[in-house]
CSV table of C-alpha atoms in Angstrom, one decimal:
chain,number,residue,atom,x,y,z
P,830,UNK,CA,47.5,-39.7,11.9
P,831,UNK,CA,46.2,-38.8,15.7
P,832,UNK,CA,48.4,-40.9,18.2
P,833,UNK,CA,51.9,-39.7,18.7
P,834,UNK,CA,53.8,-40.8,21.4
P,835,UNK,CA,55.8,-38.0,23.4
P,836,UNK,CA,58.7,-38.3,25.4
P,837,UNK,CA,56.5,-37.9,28.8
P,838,UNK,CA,54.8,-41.1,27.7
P,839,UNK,CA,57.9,-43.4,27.7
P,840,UNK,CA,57.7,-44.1,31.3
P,841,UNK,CA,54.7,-46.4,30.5
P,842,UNK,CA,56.1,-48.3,28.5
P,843,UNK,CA,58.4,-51.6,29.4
P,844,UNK,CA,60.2,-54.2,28.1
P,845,UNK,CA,58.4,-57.1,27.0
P,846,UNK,CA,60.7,-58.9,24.9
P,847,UNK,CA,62.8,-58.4,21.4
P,848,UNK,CA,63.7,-60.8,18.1
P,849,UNK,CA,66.0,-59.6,15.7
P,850,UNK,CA,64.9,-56.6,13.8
P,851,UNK,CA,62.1,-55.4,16.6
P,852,UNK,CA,61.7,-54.7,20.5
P,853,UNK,CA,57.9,-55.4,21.9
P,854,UNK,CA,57.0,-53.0,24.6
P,855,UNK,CA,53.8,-53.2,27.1
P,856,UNK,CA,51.8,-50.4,28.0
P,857,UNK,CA,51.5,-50.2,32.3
P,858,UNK,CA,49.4,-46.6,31.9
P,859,UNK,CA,46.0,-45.7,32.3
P,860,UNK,CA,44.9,-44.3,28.7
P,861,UNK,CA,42.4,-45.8,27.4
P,862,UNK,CA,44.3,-45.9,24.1
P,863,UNK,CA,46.9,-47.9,24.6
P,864,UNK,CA,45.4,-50.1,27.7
P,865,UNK,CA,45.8,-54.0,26.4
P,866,UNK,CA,48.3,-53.2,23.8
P,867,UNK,CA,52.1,-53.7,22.9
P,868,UNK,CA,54.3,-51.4,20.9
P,869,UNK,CA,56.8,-52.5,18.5
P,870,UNK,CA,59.9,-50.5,17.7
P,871,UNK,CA,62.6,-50.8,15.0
P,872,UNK,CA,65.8,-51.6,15.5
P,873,UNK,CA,69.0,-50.1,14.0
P,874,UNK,CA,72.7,-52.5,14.5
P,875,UNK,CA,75.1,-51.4,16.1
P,876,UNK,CA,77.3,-51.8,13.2
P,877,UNK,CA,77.4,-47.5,12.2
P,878,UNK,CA,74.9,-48.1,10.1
P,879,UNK,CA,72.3,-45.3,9.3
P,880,UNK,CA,69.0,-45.5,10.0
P,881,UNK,CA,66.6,-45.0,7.2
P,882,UNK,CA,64.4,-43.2,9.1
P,883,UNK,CA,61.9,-46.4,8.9
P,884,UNK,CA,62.0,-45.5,4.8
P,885,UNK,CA,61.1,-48.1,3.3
P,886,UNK,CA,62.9,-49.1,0.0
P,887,UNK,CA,61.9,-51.9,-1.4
P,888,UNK,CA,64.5,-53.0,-4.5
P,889,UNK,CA,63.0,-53.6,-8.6
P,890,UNK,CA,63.6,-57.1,-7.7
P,891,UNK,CA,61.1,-56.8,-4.5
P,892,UNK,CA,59.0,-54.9,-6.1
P,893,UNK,CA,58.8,-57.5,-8.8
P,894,UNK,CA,58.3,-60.3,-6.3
P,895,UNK,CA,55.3,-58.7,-4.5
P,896,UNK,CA,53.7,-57.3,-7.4
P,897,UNK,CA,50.5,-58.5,-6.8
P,898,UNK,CA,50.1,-57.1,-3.8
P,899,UNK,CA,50.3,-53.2,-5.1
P,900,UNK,CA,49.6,-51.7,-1.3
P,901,UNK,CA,52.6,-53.5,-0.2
P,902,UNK,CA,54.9,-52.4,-2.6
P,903,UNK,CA,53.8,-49.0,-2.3
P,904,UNK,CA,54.7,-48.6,1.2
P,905,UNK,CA,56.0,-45.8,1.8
P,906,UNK,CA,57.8,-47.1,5.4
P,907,UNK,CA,58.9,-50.4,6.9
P,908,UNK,CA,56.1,-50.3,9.5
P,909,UNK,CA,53.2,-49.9,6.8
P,910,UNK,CA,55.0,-52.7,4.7
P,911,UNK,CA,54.9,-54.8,7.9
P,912,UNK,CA,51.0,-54.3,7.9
P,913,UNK,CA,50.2,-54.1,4.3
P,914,UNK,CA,52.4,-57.9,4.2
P,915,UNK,CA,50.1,-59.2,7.2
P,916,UNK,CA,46.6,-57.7,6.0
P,917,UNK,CA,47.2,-59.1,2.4
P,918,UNK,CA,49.4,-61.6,2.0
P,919,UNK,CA,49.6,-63.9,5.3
P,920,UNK,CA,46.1,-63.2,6.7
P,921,UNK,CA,44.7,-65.1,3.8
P,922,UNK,CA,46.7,-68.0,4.6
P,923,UNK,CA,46.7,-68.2,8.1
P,924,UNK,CA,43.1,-66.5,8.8
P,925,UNK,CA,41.9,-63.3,9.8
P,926,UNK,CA,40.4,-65.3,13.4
P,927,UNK,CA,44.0,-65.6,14.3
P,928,UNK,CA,46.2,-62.6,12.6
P,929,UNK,CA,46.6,-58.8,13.7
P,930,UNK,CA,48.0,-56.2,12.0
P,931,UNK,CA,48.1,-53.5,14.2
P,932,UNK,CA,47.9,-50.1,13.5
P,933,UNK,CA,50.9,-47.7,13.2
P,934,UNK,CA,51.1,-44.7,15.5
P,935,UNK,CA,54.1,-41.6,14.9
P,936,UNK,CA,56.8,-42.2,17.7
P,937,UNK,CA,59.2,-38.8,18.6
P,938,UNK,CA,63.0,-39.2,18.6
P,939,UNK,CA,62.8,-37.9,22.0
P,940,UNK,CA,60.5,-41.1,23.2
P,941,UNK,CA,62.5,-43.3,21.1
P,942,UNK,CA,65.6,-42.1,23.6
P,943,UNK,CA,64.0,-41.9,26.4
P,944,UNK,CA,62.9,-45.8,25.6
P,945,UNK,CA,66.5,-46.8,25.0
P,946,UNK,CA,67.4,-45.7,28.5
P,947,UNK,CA,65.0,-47.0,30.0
P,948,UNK,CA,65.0,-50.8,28.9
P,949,UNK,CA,68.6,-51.0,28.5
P,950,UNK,CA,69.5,-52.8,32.0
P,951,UNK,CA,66.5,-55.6,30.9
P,952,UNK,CA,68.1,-56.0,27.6
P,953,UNK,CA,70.4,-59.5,26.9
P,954,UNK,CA,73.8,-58.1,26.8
P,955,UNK,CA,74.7,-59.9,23.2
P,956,UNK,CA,71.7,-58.2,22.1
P,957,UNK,CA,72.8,-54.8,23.2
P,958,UNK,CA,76.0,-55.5,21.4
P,959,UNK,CA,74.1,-56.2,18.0
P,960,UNK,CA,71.5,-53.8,18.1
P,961,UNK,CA,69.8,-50.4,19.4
P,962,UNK,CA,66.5,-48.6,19.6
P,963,UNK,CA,66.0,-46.9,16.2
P,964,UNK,CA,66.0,-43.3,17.4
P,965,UNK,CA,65.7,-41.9,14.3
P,966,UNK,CA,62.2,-43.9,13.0
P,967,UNK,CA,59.5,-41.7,13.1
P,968,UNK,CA,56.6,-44.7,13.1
P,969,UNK,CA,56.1,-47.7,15.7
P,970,UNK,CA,53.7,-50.4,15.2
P,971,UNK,CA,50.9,-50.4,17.9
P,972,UNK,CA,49.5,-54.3,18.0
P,973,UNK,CA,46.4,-55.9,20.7
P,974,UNK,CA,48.2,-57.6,23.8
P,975,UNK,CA,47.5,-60.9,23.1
P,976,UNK,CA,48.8,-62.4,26.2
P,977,UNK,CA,45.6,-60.6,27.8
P,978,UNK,CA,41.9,-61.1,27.7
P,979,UNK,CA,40.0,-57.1,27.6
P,980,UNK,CA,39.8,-56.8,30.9
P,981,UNK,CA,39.9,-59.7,31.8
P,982,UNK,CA,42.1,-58.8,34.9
P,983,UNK,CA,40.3,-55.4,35.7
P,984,UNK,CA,37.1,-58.2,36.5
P,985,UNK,CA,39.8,-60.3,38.9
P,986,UNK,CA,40.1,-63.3,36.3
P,987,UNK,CA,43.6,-63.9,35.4
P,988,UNK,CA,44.6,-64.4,32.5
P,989,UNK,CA,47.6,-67.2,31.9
P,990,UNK,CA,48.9,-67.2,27.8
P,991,UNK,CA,51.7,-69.1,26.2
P,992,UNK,CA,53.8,-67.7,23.4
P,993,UNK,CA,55.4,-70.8,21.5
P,994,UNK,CA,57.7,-70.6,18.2
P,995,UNK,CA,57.3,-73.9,16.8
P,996,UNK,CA,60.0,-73.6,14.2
P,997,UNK,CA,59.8,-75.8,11.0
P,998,UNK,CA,57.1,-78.9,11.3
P,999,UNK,CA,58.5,-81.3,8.8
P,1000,UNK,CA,61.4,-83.1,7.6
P,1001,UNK,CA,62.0,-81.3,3.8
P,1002,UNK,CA,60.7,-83.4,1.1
P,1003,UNK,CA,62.9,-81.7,-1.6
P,1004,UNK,CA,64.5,-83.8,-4.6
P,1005,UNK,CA,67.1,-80.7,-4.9
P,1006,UNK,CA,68.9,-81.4,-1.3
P,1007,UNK,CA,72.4,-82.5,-2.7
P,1008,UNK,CA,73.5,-86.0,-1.1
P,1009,UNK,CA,75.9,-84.7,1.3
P,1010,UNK,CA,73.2,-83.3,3.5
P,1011,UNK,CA,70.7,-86.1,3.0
P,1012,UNK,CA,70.6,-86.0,7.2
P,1013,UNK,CA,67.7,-83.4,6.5
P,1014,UNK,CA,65.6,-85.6,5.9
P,1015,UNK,CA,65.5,-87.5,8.6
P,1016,UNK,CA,66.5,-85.0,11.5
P,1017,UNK,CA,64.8,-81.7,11.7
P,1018,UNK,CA,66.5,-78.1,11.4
P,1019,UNK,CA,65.4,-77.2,14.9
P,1020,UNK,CA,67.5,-80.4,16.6
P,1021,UNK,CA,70.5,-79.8,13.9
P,1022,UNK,CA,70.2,-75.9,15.3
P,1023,UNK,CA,71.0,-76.7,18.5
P,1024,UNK,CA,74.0,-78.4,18.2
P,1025,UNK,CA,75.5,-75.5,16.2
P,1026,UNK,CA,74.0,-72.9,18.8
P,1027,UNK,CA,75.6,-75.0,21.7
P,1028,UNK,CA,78.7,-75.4,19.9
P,1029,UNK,CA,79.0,-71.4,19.5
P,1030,UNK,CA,77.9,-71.2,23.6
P,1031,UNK,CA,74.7,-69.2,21.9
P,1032,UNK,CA,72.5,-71.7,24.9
P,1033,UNK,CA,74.0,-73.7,27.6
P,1034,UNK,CA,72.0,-77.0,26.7
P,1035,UNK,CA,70.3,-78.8,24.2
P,1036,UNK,CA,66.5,-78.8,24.1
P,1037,UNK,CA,64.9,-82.5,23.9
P,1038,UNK,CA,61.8,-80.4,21.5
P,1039,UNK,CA,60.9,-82.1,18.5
P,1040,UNK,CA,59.0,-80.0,16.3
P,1041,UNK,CA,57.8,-82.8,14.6
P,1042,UNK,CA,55.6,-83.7,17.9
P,1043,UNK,CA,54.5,-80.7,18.1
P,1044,UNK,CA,52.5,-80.9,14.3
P,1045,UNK,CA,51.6,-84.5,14.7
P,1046,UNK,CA,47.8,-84.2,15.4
P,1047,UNK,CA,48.2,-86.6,18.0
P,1048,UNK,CA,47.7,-85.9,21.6
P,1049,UNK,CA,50.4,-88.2,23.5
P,1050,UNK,CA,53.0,-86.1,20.9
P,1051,UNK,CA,51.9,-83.0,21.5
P,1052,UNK,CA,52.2,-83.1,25.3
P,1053,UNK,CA,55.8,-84.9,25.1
P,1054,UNK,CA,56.6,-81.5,23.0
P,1055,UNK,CA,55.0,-79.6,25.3
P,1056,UNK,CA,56.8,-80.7,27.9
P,1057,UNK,CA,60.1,-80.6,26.7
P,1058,UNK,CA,59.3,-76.9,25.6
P,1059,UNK,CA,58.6,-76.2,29.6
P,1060,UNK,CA,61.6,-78.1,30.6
P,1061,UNK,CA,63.6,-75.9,28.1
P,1062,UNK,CA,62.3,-72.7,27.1
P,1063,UNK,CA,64.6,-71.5,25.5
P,1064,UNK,CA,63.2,-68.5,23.0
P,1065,UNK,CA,60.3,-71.2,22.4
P,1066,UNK,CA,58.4,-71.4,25.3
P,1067,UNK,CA,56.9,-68.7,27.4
P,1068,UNK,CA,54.5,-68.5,30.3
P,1069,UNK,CA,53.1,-65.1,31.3
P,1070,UNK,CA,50.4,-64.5,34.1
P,1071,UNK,CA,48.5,-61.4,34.0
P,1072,UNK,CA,51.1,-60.1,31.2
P,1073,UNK,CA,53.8,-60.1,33.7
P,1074,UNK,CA,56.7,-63.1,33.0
P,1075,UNK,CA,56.7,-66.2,34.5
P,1076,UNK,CA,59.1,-69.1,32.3
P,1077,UNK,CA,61.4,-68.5,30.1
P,1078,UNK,CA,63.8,-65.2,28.9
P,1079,UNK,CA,63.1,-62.0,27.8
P,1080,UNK,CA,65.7,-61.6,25.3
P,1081,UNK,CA,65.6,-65.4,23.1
P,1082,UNK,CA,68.2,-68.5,24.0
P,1083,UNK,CA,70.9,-67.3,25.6
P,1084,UNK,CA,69.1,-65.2,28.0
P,1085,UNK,CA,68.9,-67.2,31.0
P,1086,UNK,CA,68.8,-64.7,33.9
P,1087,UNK,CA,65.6,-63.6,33.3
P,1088,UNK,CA,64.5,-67.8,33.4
P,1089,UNK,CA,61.9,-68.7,36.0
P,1090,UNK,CA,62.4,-72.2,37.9
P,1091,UNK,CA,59.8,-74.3,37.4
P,1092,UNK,CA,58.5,-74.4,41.0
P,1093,UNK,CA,57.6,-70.3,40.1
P,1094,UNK,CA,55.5,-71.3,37.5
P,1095,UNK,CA,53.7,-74.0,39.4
P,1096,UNK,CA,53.2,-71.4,42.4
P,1097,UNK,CA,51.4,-68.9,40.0
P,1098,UNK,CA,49.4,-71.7,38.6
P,1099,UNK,CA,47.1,-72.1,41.2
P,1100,UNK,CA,45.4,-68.7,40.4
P,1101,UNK,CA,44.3,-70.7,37.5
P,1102,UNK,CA,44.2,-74.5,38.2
P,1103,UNK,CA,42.4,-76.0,40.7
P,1104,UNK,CA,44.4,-78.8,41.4
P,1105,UNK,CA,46.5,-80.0,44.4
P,1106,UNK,CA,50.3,-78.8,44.8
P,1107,UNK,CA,52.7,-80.4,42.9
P,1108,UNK,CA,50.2,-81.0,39.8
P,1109,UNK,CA,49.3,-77.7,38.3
P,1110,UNK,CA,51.8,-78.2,36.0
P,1111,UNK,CA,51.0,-81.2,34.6
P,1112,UNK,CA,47.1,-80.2,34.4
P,1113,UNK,CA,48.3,-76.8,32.5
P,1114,UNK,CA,50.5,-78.7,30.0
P,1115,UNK,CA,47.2,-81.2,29.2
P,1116,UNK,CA,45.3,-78.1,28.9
P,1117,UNK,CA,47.3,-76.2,27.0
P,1118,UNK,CA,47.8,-79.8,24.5
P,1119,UNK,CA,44.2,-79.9,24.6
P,1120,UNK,CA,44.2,-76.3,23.0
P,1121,UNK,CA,46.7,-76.9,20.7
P,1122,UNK,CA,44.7,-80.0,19.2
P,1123,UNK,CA,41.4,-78.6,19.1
P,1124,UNK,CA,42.1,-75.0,17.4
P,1125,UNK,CA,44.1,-76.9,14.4
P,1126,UNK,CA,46.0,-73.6,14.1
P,1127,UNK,CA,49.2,-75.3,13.8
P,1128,UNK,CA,47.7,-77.6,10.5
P,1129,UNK,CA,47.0,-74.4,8.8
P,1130,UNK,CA,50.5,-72.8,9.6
P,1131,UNK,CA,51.9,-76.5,8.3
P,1132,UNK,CA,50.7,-75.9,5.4
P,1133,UNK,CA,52.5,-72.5,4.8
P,1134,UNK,CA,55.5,-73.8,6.0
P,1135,UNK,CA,55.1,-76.1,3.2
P,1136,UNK,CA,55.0,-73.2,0.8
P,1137,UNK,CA,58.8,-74.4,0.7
P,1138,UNK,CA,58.8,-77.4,-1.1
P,1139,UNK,CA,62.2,-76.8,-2.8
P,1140,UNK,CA,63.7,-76.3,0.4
P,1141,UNK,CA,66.7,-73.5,0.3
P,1142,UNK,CA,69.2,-75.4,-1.5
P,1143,UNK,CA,66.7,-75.2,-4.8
P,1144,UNK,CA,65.7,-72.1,-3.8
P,1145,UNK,CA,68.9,-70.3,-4.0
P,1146,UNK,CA,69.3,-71.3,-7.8
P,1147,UNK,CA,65.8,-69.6,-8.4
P,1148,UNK,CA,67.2,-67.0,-6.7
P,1149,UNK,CA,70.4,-65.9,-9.0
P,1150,UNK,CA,68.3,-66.9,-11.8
P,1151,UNK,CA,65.3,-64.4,-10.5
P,1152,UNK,CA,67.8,-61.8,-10.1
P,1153,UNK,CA,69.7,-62.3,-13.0
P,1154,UNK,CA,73.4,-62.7,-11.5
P,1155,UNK,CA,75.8,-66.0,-12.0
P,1156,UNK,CA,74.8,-68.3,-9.5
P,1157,UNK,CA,77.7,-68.3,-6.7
P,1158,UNK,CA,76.4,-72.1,-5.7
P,1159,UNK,CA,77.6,-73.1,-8.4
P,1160,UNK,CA,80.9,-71.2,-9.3
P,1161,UNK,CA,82.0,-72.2,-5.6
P,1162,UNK,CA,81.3,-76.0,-6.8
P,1163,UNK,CA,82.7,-75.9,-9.9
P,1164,UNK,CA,81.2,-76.5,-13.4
P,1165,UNK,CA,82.4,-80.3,-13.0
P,1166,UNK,CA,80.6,-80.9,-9.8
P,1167,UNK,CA,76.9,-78.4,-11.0
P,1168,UNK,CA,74.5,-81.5,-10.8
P,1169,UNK,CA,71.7,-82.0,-14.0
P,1170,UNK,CA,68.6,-81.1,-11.5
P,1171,UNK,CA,71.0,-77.4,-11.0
P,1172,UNK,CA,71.0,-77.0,-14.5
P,1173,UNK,CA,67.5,-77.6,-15.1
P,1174,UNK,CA,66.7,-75.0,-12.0
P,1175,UNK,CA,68.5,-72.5,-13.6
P,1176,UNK,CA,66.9,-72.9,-16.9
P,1177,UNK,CA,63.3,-72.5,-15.4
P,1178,UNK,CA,61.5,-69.1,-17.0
P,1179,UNK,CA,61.5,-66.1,-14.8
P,1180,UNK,CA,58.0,-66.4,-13.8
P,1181,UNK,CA,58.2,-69.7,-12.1
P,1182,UNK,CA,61.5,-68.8,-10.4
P,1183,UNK,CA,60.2,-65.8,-9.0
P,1184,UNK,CA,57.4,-68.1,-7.6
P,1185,UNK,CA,59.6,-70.3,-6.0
P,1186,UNK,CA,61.4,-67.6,-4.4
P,1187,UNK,CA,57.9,-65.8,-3.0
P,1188,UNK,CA,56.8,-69.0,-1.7
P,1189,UNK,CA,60.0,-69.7,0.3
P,1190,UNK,CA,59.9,-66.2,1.8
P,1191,UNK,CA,55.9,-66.6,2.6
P,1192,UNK,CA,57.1,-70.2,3.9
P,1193,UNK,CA,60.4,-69.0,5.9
P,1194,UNK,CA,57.7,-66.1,7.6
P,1195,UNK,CA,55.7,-69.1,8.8
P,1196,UNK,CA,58.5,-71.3,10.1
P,1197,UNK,CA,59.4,-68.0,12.5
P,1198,UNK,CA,56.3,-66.7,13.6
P,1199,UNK,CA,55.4,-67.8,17.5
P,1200,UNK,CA,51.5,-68.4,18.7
P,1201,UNK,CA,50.1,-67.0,21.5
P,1202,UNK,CA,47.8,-69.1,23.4
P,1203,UNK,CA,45.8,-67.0,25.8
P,1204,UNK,CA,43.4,-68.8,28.7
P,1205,UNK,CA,41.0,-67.5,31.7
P,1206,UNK,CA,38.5,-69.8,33.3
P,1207,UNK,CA,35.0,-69.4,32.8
P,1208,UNK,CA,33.3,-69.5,35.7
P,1209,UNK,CA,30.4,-71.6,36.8
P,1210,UNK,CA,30.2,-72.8,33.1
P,1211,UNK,CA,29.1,-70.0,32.0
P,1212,UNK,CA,28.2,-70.2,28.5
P,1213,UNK,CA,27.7,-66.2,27.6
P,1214,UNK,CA,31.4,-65.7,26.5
P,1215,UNK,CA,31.9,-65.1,22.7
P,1216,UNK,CA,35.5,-66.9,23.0
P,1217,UNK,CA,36.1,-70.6,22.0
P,1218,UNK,CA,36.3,-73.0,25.3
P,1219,UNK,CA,38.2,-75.9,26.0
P,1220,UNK,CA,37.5,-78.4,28.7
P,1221,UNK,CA,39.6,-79.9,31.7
P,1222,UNK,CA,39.1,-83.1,32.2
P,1223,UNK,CA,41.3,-83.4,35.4
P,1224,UNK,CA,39.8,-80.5,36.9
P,1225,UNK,CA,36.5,-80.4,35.6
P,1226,UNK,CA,37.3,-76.6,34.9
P,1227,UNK,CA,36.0,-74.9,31.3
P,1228,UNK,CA,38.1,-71.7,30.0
P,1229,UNK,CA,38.1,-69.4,27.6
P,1230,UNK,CA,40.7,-69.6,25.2
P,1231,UNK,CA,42.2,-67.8,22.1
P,1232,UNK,CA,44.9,-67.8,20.0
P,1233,UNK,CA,46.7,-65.6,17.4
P,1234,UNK,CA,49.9,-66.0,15.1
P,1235,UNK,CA,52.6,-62.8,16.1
P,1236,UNK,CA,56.1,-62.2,14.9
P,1237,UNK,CA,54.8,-62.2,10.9
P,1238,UNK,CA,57.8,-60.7,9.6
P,1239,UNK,CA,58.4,-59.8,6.1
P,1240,UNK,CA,61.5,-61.4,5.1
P,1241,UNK,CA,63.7,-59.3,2.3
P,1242,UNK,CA,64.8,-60.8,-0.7
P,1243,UNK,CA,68.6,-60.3,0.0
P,1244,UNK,CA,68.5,-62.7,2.9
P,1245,UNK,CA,68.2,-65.6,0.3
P,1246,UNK,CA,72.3,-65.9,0.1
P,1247,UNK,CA,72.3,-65.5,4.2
P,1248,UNK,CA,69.5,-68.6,4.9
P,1249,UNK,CA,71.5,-70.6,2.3
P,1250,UNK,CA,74.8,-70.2,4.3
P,1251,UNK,CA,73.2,-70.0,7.4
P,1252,UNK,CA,71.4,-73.9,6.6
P,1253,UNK,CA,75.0,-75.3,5.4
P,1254,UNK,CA,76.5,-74.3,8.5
P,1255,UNK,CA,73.9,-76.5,10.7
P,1256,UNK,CA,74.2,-79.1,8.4
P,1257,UNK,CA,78.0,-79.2,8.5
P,1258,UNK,CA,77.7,-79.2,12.4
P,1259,UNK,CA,75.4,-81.4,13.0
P,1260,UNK,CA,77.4,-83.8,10.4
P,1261,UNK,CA,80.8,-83.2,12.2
P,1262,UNK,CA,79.4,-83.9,15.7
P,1263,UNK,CA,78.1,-87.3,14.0
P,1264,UNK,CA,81.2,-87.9,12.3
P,1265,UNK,CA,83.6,-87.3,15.4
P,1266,UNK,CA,81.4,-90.0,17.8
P,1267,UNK,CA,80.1,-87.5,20.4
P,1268,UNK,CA,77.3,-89.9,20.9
P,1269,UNK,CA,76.0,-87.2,23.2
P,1270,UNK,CA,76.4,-83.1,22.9
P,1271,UNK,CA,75.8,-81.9,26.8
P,1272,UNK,CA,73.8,-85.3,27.9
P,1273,UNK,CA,71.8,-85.1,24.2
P,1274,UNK,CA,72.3,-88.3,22.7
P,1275,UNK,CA,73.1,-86.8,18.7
P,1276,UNK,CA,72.6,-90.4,16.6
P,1277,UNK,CA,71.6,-90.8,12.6
């Protein structure tokens, strides 16, 4: 293990965004090294809990879960589990074309401080308030800038990328959602989400996205998604030119200082579409549709998502049964009120519950990963690049394009209880805003 980072090197380093467990970084130096790449630190709450020092301890039952992946459960630290789970377990699924590991690189507490200083003022403040820089991990994960072509703005071609998190594309299809929240399958999580994130002030309006456009395969949908995703960023929607910032927040959907208007991004668009004033926009969102069809990334991360076909409310019986504890579903219900499909869950042998549990975890990595869609224009048709190239028909411009999965998280087992809550408290508020007439949440029409 070579690279180290120092404290003298932290001044290169800046603020590029964060999610829950992990804060992205971009390099802004000169070494060769590190030119076109992104660091990702830990994070330790700011709860007085103790960092592990990035130890990694995975529990019997996890190590049970991922026992056919031995390099996995060997890890030694969080940061090689986060690479051993990419390389082996989600790359197969999702294609090596389109997933990066990274490599991991030894990170001094002293850097680590420095770092927390110096991003602090471009941090969300309700992020501050739940988390901190992990001072006391020795190992950061050191991961391609994918918002960049190599090069690509050394030769004076800029680069414009969009990071998207699509969230869940279908409507669950499982026989073990109880009748009470039968609204799931017909509205999707992310729309239900919203209500209960603008009910707890967590964004100040409701997003007119529909997943479900998004995965359709059909063009007209994918631009209406598209364009509700500009209109609303949000944490899902991010336009960066030249890895610098151009729509949407830093710090996910409650960060709205950092927001660009929507006359920035079409300013900065005409380094890249040639098309008159007022319409780069609109040209960029056909592109960027046309991308999105053409790669069929998003049918291949469908189908992981789809990993979860007993959705979490069958899950969590394989769960307690998996980890050999009374199932608190069911003691909070009552033995009267356990349905027959319960029982039968929890009679299933261990082997198929521990299945069902891997494949919602696999499932629940997809449904929060985001895609980077990276584009520079290929001049005078040009036909030497080794990238993939999409056409414009409204500007008869070709570009370069590529695309890769990031945010691949390994989810632990113990969050099983927390998605379970987490999913009855949407349900319950999206229920209660039906059931009290709203009609609309914040100009959102909220209807069955």
């Amino acid at each position: 293990m070579d690279l180290i980072l120092e404290e003298k090197d932290a001044a290169d380093w800046v603020y590029r965004g964060e999610g829950a467990a992990n804060i992205v970084l971009t390099y802004t130096g000169s070494a060769p090294t590190f030119v076109g790449k992104v660091l990702r630190i830990r994070k330790a709450p700011e709860n007085g809990t103790q960092s592990s020092n990035g130890i990694l301890s995975f529990s019997n039952h996890e190590r049970l879960l991922w026992k056919d992946f031995e390099e996995l459960v060997q890890s030694p630290t969080k940061e090689i589990a986060a690479q051993k789970y990419v390389q082996h377990v989600i790359t197969p699924l999702l294609g090596s074309k389109h997933v990066d590991a990274g490599i991991r690189v030894l990170v001094s507490t002293e850097f680590l401080e420095e770092i927390e200083i110096n991003i602090k003022s471009h941090r969300p403040d309700w992020r501050i308030d739940a988390a901190k820089v992990d001072t006391l991990n020795k190992y950061a994960l050191l991961i391609s800038d994918h918002s960049l072509f190599p090069h690509g703005i050394l030769k004076g071609n800029a680069c414009i990328s969009v990071e998207i998190k699509p969230k869940c594309g279908f409507l669950p299809f499982s026989k073990y959602i109880a009748r009470q929240n039968a609204i799931k399958r017909s509205t999707t999580r992310f729309k239900m989400h919203q209500v209960l994130k603008f009910r707890e002030k967590q964004i100040p309006n409701l997003s007119e996205y529909d997943p479900l456009d998004l995965f359709s395969g059909s063009k007209e949908r994918i631009l209406v998604a598209l364009k509700a995703l500009c209109n609303n960023p949000q944490n899902n929607f991010r336009v960066f030119l030249n890895n610098s910032l151009i729509l949407g927040g830093f710090g996910g959907a409650v960060d709205n200082s950092t927001s660009t208007t929507a006359e920035a991004l079409e300013d900065v668009l005409k380094y890249v579409i040639k098309e008159d004033d007022g319409l780069q926009t609109t040209s960029f969102l056909e592109l960027l549709t046309e991308t999105v069809y053409k790669s069929g990334v998003l049918d291949r991360l469908l189908d992981v998502q789809k990993l979860d076909n007993y959705d979490i409310e069958g899950a969590i019986h394989a769960y307690y049964n998996f980890i050999s504890q009374p199932c608190s579903v069911c003691r909070e219900l009552g033995e009267d009120k356990v349905s027959p499909i319960s029982t039968l869950l929890h009679a299933l042998p261990l082997n198929e519950s521990l299945e069902i549990v891997k494949k919602f975890l696999i499932a629940a990595t997809a449904k929060d990963c985001s895609l980077i869609f990276c584009f520079r224009r290929r001049e005078d048709g040009g036909s030497d690049s080794s990238y993939d190239r999409v056409y414009l028909e409204s500007t008869n411009q070709v570009f370069d394009y590529k695309v890769h999965f990031i945010d691949l998280d390994l989810k632990p087992l113990e969050k099983m209880e927390y998605y379970y809550k987490l999913d009855q408290k949407i349900v319950s508020a999206y229920t209660e805003a039906l059931q009290n007439g709203q009609g609309t949440v914040n100009n959102h029409t909220v209807k069955m």
